[in-house]
Amino acid sequence: MMTHFIWLAGLAAAQSSQSILTLSGSIAQVTGADATPTLSLSDFEASTFETGTTYGLSASIGAPNATASKTTSSQNTLTVIAGGSGTTVGRNMTASTTITAQPTNTQPCNNYPEFCTRRYSNITEVCAHNSPFVRKNNAGSNQAYGVTQQLNDGVRMLQGQTHYVNGTLYYCHTSCDLLNAGSVESYFTEVAGWVENHPFDVVTILIGNADYEEKDVNGNPLVTSKNYVDPIEKSGLRQYIYQPPKTAMTLEDWPTLGELIVRGKRIIMFIDYNFDTDAVPYMLWEFYNMWETPYSPTDVNFPCTIGRPEGLSQNKSNSMMYMANHNLNVEVSIAEISLLIPNTVALETTNGVNGTGSLGLMSNSCTEDWGRPPNFLLVDYYNAGPFNGSVFEVAARANNVTYNQKCCGTASFATELPRPSATHFGLIITVAVSLMF
């Protein structure tokens, strides 16, 4: 059987719960060096696409080149997937049936069409440091808006510190007596709801296990990856989490955003300490997969050296993602607790695009030092800066795309798509087809 891999260029329907959308039908092939095929798939009478199920398919091909010809191949499997545009001659075909047209994508992935074809490891995203800690006039607060608004505005990495209290995991800053932002389950439930309604977005969750040094009565770690399984399952988050084929992924191992989106696995989850990938394989150890610049810095120079993990070799660090910690702090003492809190007075400079101590300068410096920009820009009060959306301007420049959206705290940056009806799907896909055995 021949398989046609279809380039996903514009998708106006929800993704299947299955890993791949597989359809059965016929497809017309255009020949000719300048042929640009357009395939329309419509009128699917089903509520979901399921692997191995046959749906009705009609295909029409238009060729702008008058010298191009059209042939039809029947009873093939059509697999809708975002991926490369290479061309290979398939079984029972001749070289003249190879299509070399380049696809043009119009569907944004994480807010930009250009990201659909990029590896997850080749994109710079804004990370909300201590995302759950939103409490006005509280020293432990790190953000002004809740997680739904953070995601609406374009934040795509969520980091937070958890504590285990009386058998329940909470998001707490240093101590739950200082700032308790609620249970991990309730936070995950809110994230899961947003992800469900935004089928073209990939979100990263980084868990800071603040109790990693605590032991149970038997001397074993009190909190490990296993403690998070229950809130993950109950919140509805589990169905969206991507489980990589390896526990330590290199830059080249990560799939593209388009591939993650088509598979419906749109959450990447890391934990900083006490990982257990044998018990929870989808919760990756952060420091097998990325390193960080110095954590909770008070140095306005924001060095791009390796802060965590210690002892990482140059060769290994070059093959991993990395996060730039850019949250300037001041040290204060509250109720005999010494902690670092955001230096809110300096936010206009810290979250700026240019100048000493700015996020933009750090991003540029890291790019020079490492030959590639940071994958994540961790910031406090992402909405603050010299202008509305300055941290997203920095990320856009690092990604070599144009930031043309406004922030923050009002309209959604990522468009929330309507859910399709149970009896009708409409797909209009501009494709480049690669025939493979």
Short mmCIF file of C-alpha atoms in Angstrom, two decimals:
data_model
loop_
_atom_site.label_atom_id
_atom_site.label_comp_id
_atom_site.label_asym_id
_atom_site.label_seq_id
_atom_site.Cartn_x
_atom_site.Cartn_y
_atom_site.Cartn_z
CA MET A 1 0.00 0.00 0.00
CA MET A 2 1.20 3.49 -0.86
CA THR A 3 1.13 6.25 1.71
CA HIS A 4 0.73 9.91 0.80
CA PHE A 5 2.09 12.35 3.33
CA ILE A 6 0.16 15.62 3.06
CA TRP A 7 1.64 18.93 4.06
CA LEU A 8 -0.66 20.66 6.54
CA ALA A 9 -1.11 24.27 5.45
CA GLY A 10 -4.45 25.38 6.81
CA LEU A 11 -6.66 23.37 9.13
CA ALA A 12 -10.07 24.61 10.27
CA ALA A 13 -11.11 21.71 12.47
CA ALA A 14 -10.29 20.14 15.78
CA GLN A 15 -7.54 17.56 15.92
CA SER A 16 -8.24 13.88 16.38
CA SER A 17 -7.63 12.19 19.69
CA GLN A 18 -5.61 9.68 17.69
CA SER A 19 -1.93 10.19 16.99
CA ILE A 20 -2.31 10.52 13.20
CA LEU A 21 -5.30 11.51 11.03
CA THR A 22 -5.59 8.70 8.48
CA LEU A 23 -8.10 8.82 5.63
CA SER A 24 -8.78 6.34 2.85
CA GLY A 25 -9.62 7.42 -0.70
CA SER A 26 -8.16 8.47 -4.02
CA ILE A 27 -5.81 11.28 -4.93
CA ALA A 28 -4.96 12.96 -8.21
CA GLN A 29 -1.31 13.69 -8.94
CA VAL A 30 -0.06 16.60 -11.03
CA THR A 31 3.04 16.19 -13.17
CA GLY A 32 5.21 18.95 -14.57
CA ALA A 33 8.03 20.98 -13.09
CA ASP A 34 5.86 23.98 -12.23
CA ALA A 35 2.75 22.15 -11.09
CA THR A 36 1.28 23.48 -7.84
CA PRO A 37 -1.31 21.05 -6.48
CA THR A 38 -4.28 22.13 -4.38
CA LEU A 39 -6.25 19.45 -2.58
CA SER A 40 -9.66 20.08 -1.03
CA LEU A 41 -10.97 17.65 1.56
CA SER A 42 -14.53 18.30 2.67
CA ASP A 43 -17.81 16.88 3.94
CA PHE A 44 -16.47 14.35 6.42
CA GLU A 45 -19.50 12.96 8.24
CA ALA A 46 -17.83 12.18 11.54
CA SER A 47 -17.17 13.78 14.89
CA THR A 48 -13.54 12.63 15.02
CA PHE A 49 -10.98 11.16 12.69
CA GLU A 50 -9.88 7.74 13.85
CA THR A 51 -6.96 5.68 12.63
CA GLY A 52 -8.07 2.81 10.41
CA THR A 53 -11.53 4.24 9.69
CA THR A 54 -12.55 5.00 6.11
CA TYR A 55 -14.07 8.37 5.25
CA GLY A 56 -15.36 9.78 2.00
CA LEU A 57 -12.76 11.81 0.13
CA SER A 58 -12.97 14.03 -2.90
CA ALA A 59 -9.81 15.47 -4.39
CA SER A 60 -9.43 18.12 -7.06
CA ILE A 61 -6.10 19.24 -8.46
CA GLY A 62 -5.46 22.47 -10.31
CA ALA A 63 -2.26 22.98 -12.29
CA PRO A 64 -1.28 26.47 -13.36
CA ASN A 65 1.23 25.09 -15.85
CA ALA A 66 -0.47 24.26 -19.13
CA THR A 67 2.10 21.55 -19.85
CA ALA A 68 1.29 19.67 -16.67
CA SER A 69 -0.76 16.52 -16.88
CA LYS A 70 -2.94 14.76 -14.30
CA THR A 71 -3.04 11.13 -13.26
CA THR A 72 -5.13 9.43 -10.60
CA SER A 73 -4.04 6.78 -8.13
CA SER A 74 -6.81 5.00 -6.19
CA GLN A 75 -7.22 3.14 -2.90
CA ASN A 76 -4.38 4.83 -1.13
CA THR A 77 -4.07 5.96 2.46
CA LEU A 78 -3.89 9.68 3.09
CA THR A 79 -2.09 10.65 6.26
CA VAL A 80 -2.45 14.28 7.27
CA ILE A 81 0.79 15.28 8.92
CA ALA A 82 3.00 18.35 9.17
CA GLY A 83 6.51 17.55 8.03
CA GLY A 84 9.17 18.04 5.39
CA SER A 85 8.58 18.68 1.72
CA GLY A 86 10.91 16.10 0.20
CA THR A 87 9.76 14.08 -2.82
CA THR A 88 10.16 10.36 -3.39
CA VAL A 89 8.78 8.23 -6.20
CA GLY A 90 6.29 5.72 -4.88
CA ARG A 91 5.50 2.17 -5.92
CA ASN A 92 3.96 1.78 -9.38
CA MET A 93 4.77 5.41 -10.16
CA THR A 94 7.28 6.92 -12.51
CA ALA A 95 9.65 9.81 -12.03
CA SER A 96 7.21 12.10 -13.83
CA THR A 97 4.72 11.76 -10.98
CA THR A 98 7.00 13.34 -8.39
CA ILE A 99 5.68 16.68 -7.14
CA THR A 100 8.26 19.29 -6.22
CA ALA A 101 5.99 22.25 -5.38
CA GLN A 102 6.78 23.97 -2.10
CA PRO A 103 3.95 24.33 0.42
CA THR A 104 2.76 27.64 1.84
CA ASN A 105 1.45 27.46 5.37
CA THR A 106 -1.16 29.93 6.62
CA GLN A 107 -2.12 28.34 9.95
CA PRO A 108 -0.20 29.78 12.93
CA CYS A 109 1.42 27.34 15.31
CA ASN A 110 2.19 29.05 18.63
CA ASN A 111 1.08 32.31 16.98
CA TYR A 112 3.34 32.17 13.90
CA PRO A 113 2.90 30.15 10.66
CA GLU A 114 6.69 29.87 10.44
CA PHE A 115 6.78 27.77 13.61
CA CYS A 116 4.73 24.89 12.19
CA THR A 117 7.77 23.49 10.38
CA ARG A 118 10.31 24.27 13.06
CA ARG A 119 11.45 21.80 15.65
CA TYR A 120 10.25 22.40 19.18
CA SER A 121 13.94 22.85 20.02
CA ASN A 122 14.37 25.62 17.44
CA ILE A 123 11.96 28.23 18.81
CA THR A 124 12.33 30.92 21.48
CA GLU A 125 9.31 31.27 23.78
CA VAL A 126 8.48 33.55 26.71
CA CYS A 127 8.28 31.73 30.04
CA ALA A 128 6.19 33.07 32.94
CA HIS A 129 8.37 32.64 36.02
CA ASN A 130 6.24 31.34 38.89
CA SER A 131 3.19 31.52 36.68
CA PRO A 132 0.60 30.71 39.40
CA PHE A 133 1.80 33.41 41.82
CA VAL A 134 -0.58 36.25 41.07
CA ARG A 135 -1.44 38.14 44.24
CA LYS A 136 -1.67 41.91 44.41
CA ASN A 137 0.41 43.51 47.19
CA ASN A 138 2.01 40.17 48.07
CA ALA A 139 5.80 39.95 48.20
CA GLY A 140 5.68 36.41 46.80
CA SER A 141 3.88 37.44 43.61
CA ASN A 142 5.66 37.15 40.25
CA GLN A 143 2.93 37.85 37.70
CA ALA A 144 0.04 40.30 37.28
CA TYR A 145 -2.31 38.02 35.31
CA GLY A 146 -3.52 34.45 35.78
CA VAL A 147 -2.49 31.53 33.63
CA THR A 148 -5.37 31.79 31.13
CA GLN A 149 -4.47 35.39 30.34
CA GLN A 150 -0.78 34.49 30.22
CA LEU A 151 -1.51 31.93 27.54
CA ASN A 152 -3.87 34.27 25.71
CA ASP A 153 -1.12 36.88 25.56
CA GLY A 154 1.43 34.49 24.07
CA VAL A 155 3.29 32.92 26.99
CA ARG A 156 4.10 29.33 26.02
CA MET A 157 6.15 28.09 28.97
CA LEU A 158 4.72 27.95 32.48
CA GLN A 159 7.02 27.52 35.46
CA GLY A 160 6.05 27.26 39.10
CA GLN A 161 7.17 26.04 42.51
CA THR A 162 5.18 23.33 44.25
CA HIS A 163 4.91 22.20 47.89
CA TYR A 164 3.42 19.05 49.36
CA VAL A 165 1.10 19.77 52.30
CA ASN A 166 -1.00 17.11 54.07
CA GLY A 167 -1.00 14.83 51.01
CA THR A 168 -1.87 17.54 48.49
CA LEU A 169 0.38 19.41 46.06
CA TYR A 170 0.03 23.18 46.04
CA TYR A 171 1.68 25.98 44.13
CA CYS A 172 3.32 27.99 46.94
CA HIS A 173 6.08 30.59 46.90
CA THR A 174 8.81 29.53 49.36
CA SER A 175 6.16 28.78 51.99
CA CYS A 176 2.43 28.19 51.71
CA ASP A 177 2.06 30.65 54.59
CA LEU A 178 3.51 33.37 52.38
CA LEU A 179 1.59 32.73 49.16
CA ASN A 180 -0.61 29.74 48.39
CA ALA A 181 -1.93 29.95 44.81
CA GLY A 182 -4.09 26.83 45.11
CA SER A 183 -3.71 23.17 44.30
CA VAL A 184 -1.63 21.87 41.43
CA GLU A 185 -4.74 20.04 40.21
CA SER A 186 -6.79 23.22 39.92
CA TYR A 187 -3.98 24.97 38.04
CA PHE A 188 -3.57 22.01 35.67
CA THR A 189 -7.34 21.96 35.10
CA GLU A 190 -7.24 25.58 33.93
CA VAL A 191 -4.31 24.87 31.61
CA ALA A 192 -6.02 21.77 30.20
CA GLY A 193 -9.14 23.82 29.43
CA TRP A 194 -7.10 26.38 27.52
CA VAL A 195 -5.17 23.73 25.58
CA GLU A 196 -8.41 21.98 24.60
CA ASN A 197 -9.74 25.20 23.06
CA HIS A 198 -6.50 26.10 21.26
CA PRO A 199 -5.63 23.12 19.05
CA PHE A 200 -2.69 24.81 17.30
CA ASP A 201 -0.62 25.64 20.36
CA VAL A 202 2.12 23.71 22.17
CA VAL A 203 2.62 24.57 25.85
CA THR A 204 5.58 23.67 28.07
CA ILE A 205 5.13 23.12 31.81
CA LEU A 206 8.20 23.18 34.06
CA ILE A 207 7.57 21.98 37.61
CA GLY A 208 9.81 23.25 40.37
CA ASN A 209 9.75 20.57 43.06
CA ALA A 210 10.52 22.69 46.13
CA ASP A 211 10.35 19.65 48.46
CA TYR A 212 12.97 17.62 46.62
CA GLU A 213 15.16 17.32 49.72
CA GLU A 214 12.35 16.16 52.02
CA LYS A 215 12.28 12.48 53.03
CA ASP A 216 9.48 10.15 54.11
CA VAL A 217 9.61 7.93 57.20
CA ASN A 218 11.63 5.35 55.26
CA GLY A 219 14.23 7.85 54.13
CA ASN A 220 12.97 7.95 50.54
CA PRO A 221 12.26 11.19 48.66
CA LEU A 222 8.92 12.56 49.80
CA VAL A 223 7.92 14.05 46.46
CA THR A 224 8.83 12.62 43.05
CA SER A 225 7.25 12.57 39.60
CA LYS A 226 4.78 9.97 40.86
CA ASN A 227 3.08 12.48 43.18
CA TYR A 228 2.01 14.56 40.17
CA VAL A 229 0.24 11.73 38.33
CA ASP A 230 -3.00 12.08 40.28
CA PRO A 231 -3.49 15.83 39.62
CA ILE A 232 -2.43 15.34 36.01
CA GLU A 233 -5.01 12.60 35.47
CA LYS A 234 -7.84 14.35 37.35
CA SER A 235 -7.26 17.68 35.60
CA GLY A 236 -7.59 16.20 32.10
CA LEU A 237 -4.03 17.18 31.23
CA ARG A 238 -2.69 13.69 30.59
CA GLN A 239 -4.28 13.22 27.16
CA TYR A 240 -2.30 16.15 25.76
CA ILE A 241 1.16 15.35 27.16
CA TYR A 242 3.83 14.30 24.67
CA GLN A 243 5.96 11.34 25.64
CA PRO A 244 9.27 11.52 23.76
CA PRO A 245 10.98 8.37 22.52
CA LYS A 246 14.00 9.18 24.71
CA THR A 247 14.40 10.53 28.24
CA ALA A 248 17.30 12.74 27.10
CA MET A 249 16.36 14.52 23.88
CA THR A 250 18.96 16.34 21.78
CA LEU A 251 18.15 19.36 19.64
CA GLU A 252 17.73 17.10 16.61
CA ASP A 253 15.47 14.60 18.41
CA TRP A 254 12.54 16.96 18.96
CA PRO A 255 9.62 16.91 16.48
CA THR A 256 8.27 20.00 14.78
CA LEU A 257 5.39 21.93 16.31
CA GLY A 258 3.23 20.79 13.40
CA GLU A 259 3.89 17.16 14.20
CA LEU A 260 3.03 17.66 17.87
CA ILE A 261 -0.16 19.49 16.88
CA VAL A 262 -1.33 16.83 14.44
CA ARG A 263 -0.72 14.13 17.04
CA GLY A 264 -2.67 16.13 19.60
CA LYS A 265 0.28 15.90 22.02
CA ARG A 266 0.65 19.58 22.74
CA ILE A 267 2.04 19.70 26.26
CA ILE A 268 5.70 19.10 27.07
CA MET A 269 6.31 18.53 30.78
CA PHE A 270 9.55 18.78 32.77
CA ILE A 271 10.43 18.50 36.47
CA ASP A 272 13.63 19.92 37.96
CA TYR A 273 14.32 17.41 40.76
CA ASN A 274 13.32 13.88 41.82
CA PHE A 275 12.30 12.70 38.37
CA ASP A 276 11.22 9.10 37.88
CA THR A 277 10.89 8.42 34.16
CA ASP A 278 10.44 4.70 34.81
CA ALA A 279 7.19 5.39 36.67
CA VAL A 280 6.18 8.56 34.79
CA PRO A 281 7.91 8.48 31.37
CA TYR A 282 6.13 11.58 30.08
CA MET A 283 7.52 13.81 32.85
CA LEU A 284 11.07 14.50 31.70
CA TRP A 285 13.97 15.50 33.89
CA GLU A 286 14.71 19.09 33.00
CA PHE A 287 18.48 18.75 33.16
CA TYR A 288 18.63 15.80 30.80
CA ASN A 289 17.00 18.03 28.21
CA MET A 290 17.95 21.65 28.90
CA TRP A 291 20.26 23.75 31.01
CA GLU A 292 19.72 27.13 32.63
CA THR A 293 21.69 30.32 33.05
CA PRO A 294 22.19 31.41 36.71
CA TYR A 295 18.92 31.08 38.61
CA SER A 296 17.22 33.94 40.51
CA PRO A 297 19.94 36.40 39.50
CA THR A 298 20.64 39.70 41.21
CA ASP A 299 23.34 40.54 38.66
CA VAL A 300 22.09 43.08 36.09
CA ASN A 301 24.69 41.75 33.66
CA PHE A 302 22.73 38.49 33.33
CA PRO A 303 25.62 36.20 32.31
CA CYS A 304 24.94 33.45 29.77
CA THR A 305 27.01 30.89 31.63
CA ILE A 306 25.62 27.54 32.75
CA GLY A 307 23.96 27.78 36.16
CA ARG A 308 22.22 24.40 36.35
CA PRO A 309 23.11 21.58 36.18
CA GLU A 310 26.61 21.86 37.51
CA GLY A 311 29.43 20.11 35.69
CA LEU A 312 27.74 20.01 32.28
CA SER A 313 30.31 19.60 29.51
CA GLN A 314 30.57 22.01 26.60
CA ASN A 315 29.85 19.23 24.12
CA LYS A 316 26.71 18.13 25.97
CA SER A 317 25.42 21.68 26.47
CA ASN A 318 25.70 22.34 22.73
CA SER A 319 23.26 19.51 22.00
CA MET A 320 20.59 20.60 24.54
CA MET A 321 17.99 23.33 24.76
CA TYR A 322 18.62 26.11 27.25
CA MET A 323 16.69 28.68 29.27
CA ALA A 324 17.76 32.24 29.97
CA ASN A 325 16.75 33.24 33.50
CA HIS A 326 16.04 36.95 33.28
CA ASN A 327 14.20 37.77 36.49
CA LEU A 328 16.01 40.47 38.40
CA ASN A 329 15.53 40.16 42.16
CA VAL A 330 16.17 41.90 45.44
CA GLU A 331 16.61 40.06 48.74
CA VAL A 332 14.20 40.81 51.58
CA SER A 333 13.41 39.27 54.97
CA ILE A 334 9.78 38.59 55.87
CA ALA A 335 8.79 36.88 59.13
CA GLU A 336 12.35 35.57 59.55
CA ILE A 337 12.24 34.16 56.02
CA SER A 338 14.83 35.47 53.60
CA LEU A 339 13.72 35.37 50.00
CA LEU A 340 14.33 36.89 46.61
CA ILE A 341 11.46 38.91 45.18
CA PRO A 342 11.10 40.66 41.81
CA ASN A 343 12.76 44.03 41.50
CA THR A 344 9.61 45.71 40.19
CA VAL A 345 11.25 49.14 40.15
CA ALA A 346 13.59 47.99 37.37
CA LEU A 347 11.03 46.10 35.26
CA GLU A 348 10.95 48.71 32.49
CA THR A 349 14.65 48.10 31.94
CA THR A 350 14.73 44.38 32.78
CA ASN A 351 11.95 43.47 30.32
CA GLY A 352 13.23 45.88 27.69
CA VAL A 353 14.44 45.27 24.16
CA ASN A 354 17.67 47.28 24.40
CA GLY A 355 20.12 48.56 26.95
CA THR A 356 22.14 47.34 29.93
CA GLY A 357 20.24 44.76 31.94
CA SER A 358 17.56 44.29 29.25
CA LEU A 359 16.08 41.00 28.09
CA GLY A 360 16.95 41.93 24.53
CA LEU A 361 20.61 42.40 25.36
CA MET A 362 20.74 39.07 27.20
CA SER A 363 19.08 37.27 24.29
CA ASN A 364 21.60 38.76 21.87
CA SER A 365 24.54 37.98 24.16
CA CYS A 366 23.43 34.37 24.63
CA THR A 367 23.02 34.00 20.87
CA GLU A 368 26.58 35.23 20.37
CA ASP A 369 28.00 32.99 23.08
CA TRP A 370 26.22 29.81 22.05
CA GLY A 371 25.57 30.29 18.35
CA ARG A 372 21.80 30.07 18.86
CA PRO A 373 19.21 31.99 20.87
CA PRO A 374 17.75 30.69 24.15
CA ASN A 375 14.78 28.37 23.84
CA PHE A 376 13.00 30.00 26.78
CA LEU A 377 13.12 33.51 28.22
CA LEU A 378 12.06 33.32 31.87
CA VAL A 379 10.65 36.63 33.12
CA ASP A 380 8.64 38.17 35.95
CA TYR A 381 5.64 40.35 35.14
CA TYR A 382 5.80 39.59 31.42
CA ASN A 383 3.27 42.39 30.80
CA ALA A 384 5.62 45.08 32.14
CA GLY A 385 8.33 46.83 30.13
CA PRO A 386 9.12 49.99 28.20
CA PHE A 387 6.14 49.25 25.94
CA ASN A 388 3.27 46.82 25.78
CA GLY A 389 4.62 43.42 24.70
CA SER A 390 8.34 44.17 24.92
CA VAL A 391 9.26 40.64 26.06
CA PHE A 392 7.39 39.20 23.05
CA GLU A 393 9.23 41.62 20.77
CA VAL A 394 12.50 40.17 22.10
CA ALA A 395 11.29 36.62 21.45
CA ALA A 396 10.14 37.53 17.93
CA ARG A 397 13.55 38.99 17.12
CA ALA A 398 15.25 35.86 18.42
CA ASN A 399 12.95 33.80 16.18
CA ASN A 400 13.53 36.08 13.18
CA VAL A 401 9.80 36.78 12.81
CA THR A 402 7.86 40.02 13.00
CA TYR A 403 6.01 40.70 16.22
CA ASN A 404 2.79 42.37 15.18
CA GLN A 405 0.49 41.69 18.11
CA LYS A 406 -0.43 43.75 21.13
CA CYS A 407 -0.13 42.76 24.74
CA CYS A 408 -1.18 42.38 27.47
CA GLY A 409 -4.16 41.41 29.57
CA THR A 410 -6.91 42.25 27.09
CA ALA A 411 -7.73 40.39 23.88
CA SER A 412 -6.44 36.90 23.20
CA PHE A 413 -3.21 36.73 21.22
CA ALA A 414 -3.96 33.18 20.06
CA THR A 415 -7.35 32.87 18.42
CA GLU A 416 -9.65 30.44 20.18
CA LEU A 417 -11.13 28.22 17.50
CA PRO A 418 -14.79 27.16 17.51
CA ARG A 419 -15.43 23.49 18.10
CA PRO A 420 -16.78 21.70 15.02
CA SER A 421 -20.19 20.05 14.97
CA ALA A 422 -20.53 16.33 15.43
CA THR A 423 -21.63 15.76 11.85
CA HIS A 424 -19.39 17.93 9.74
CA PHE A 425 -15.72 18.70 9.34
CA GLY A 426 -14.30 21.06 6.75
CA LEU A 427 -10.67 20.79 5.79
CA ILE A 428 -9.08 22.89 3.10
CA ILE A 429 -5.44 22.02 2.80
CA THR A 430 -2.84 23.37 0.40
CA VAL A 431 -0.42 20.52 -0.03
CA ALA A 432 2.82 19.29 -1.39
CA VAL A 433 2.59 15.52 -1.75
CA SER A 434 5.48 13.17 -1.27
CA LEU A 435 4.93 9.57 -2.42
CA MET A 436 6.63 6.96 -0.30
CA PHE A 437 6.65 3.17 -0.12
#
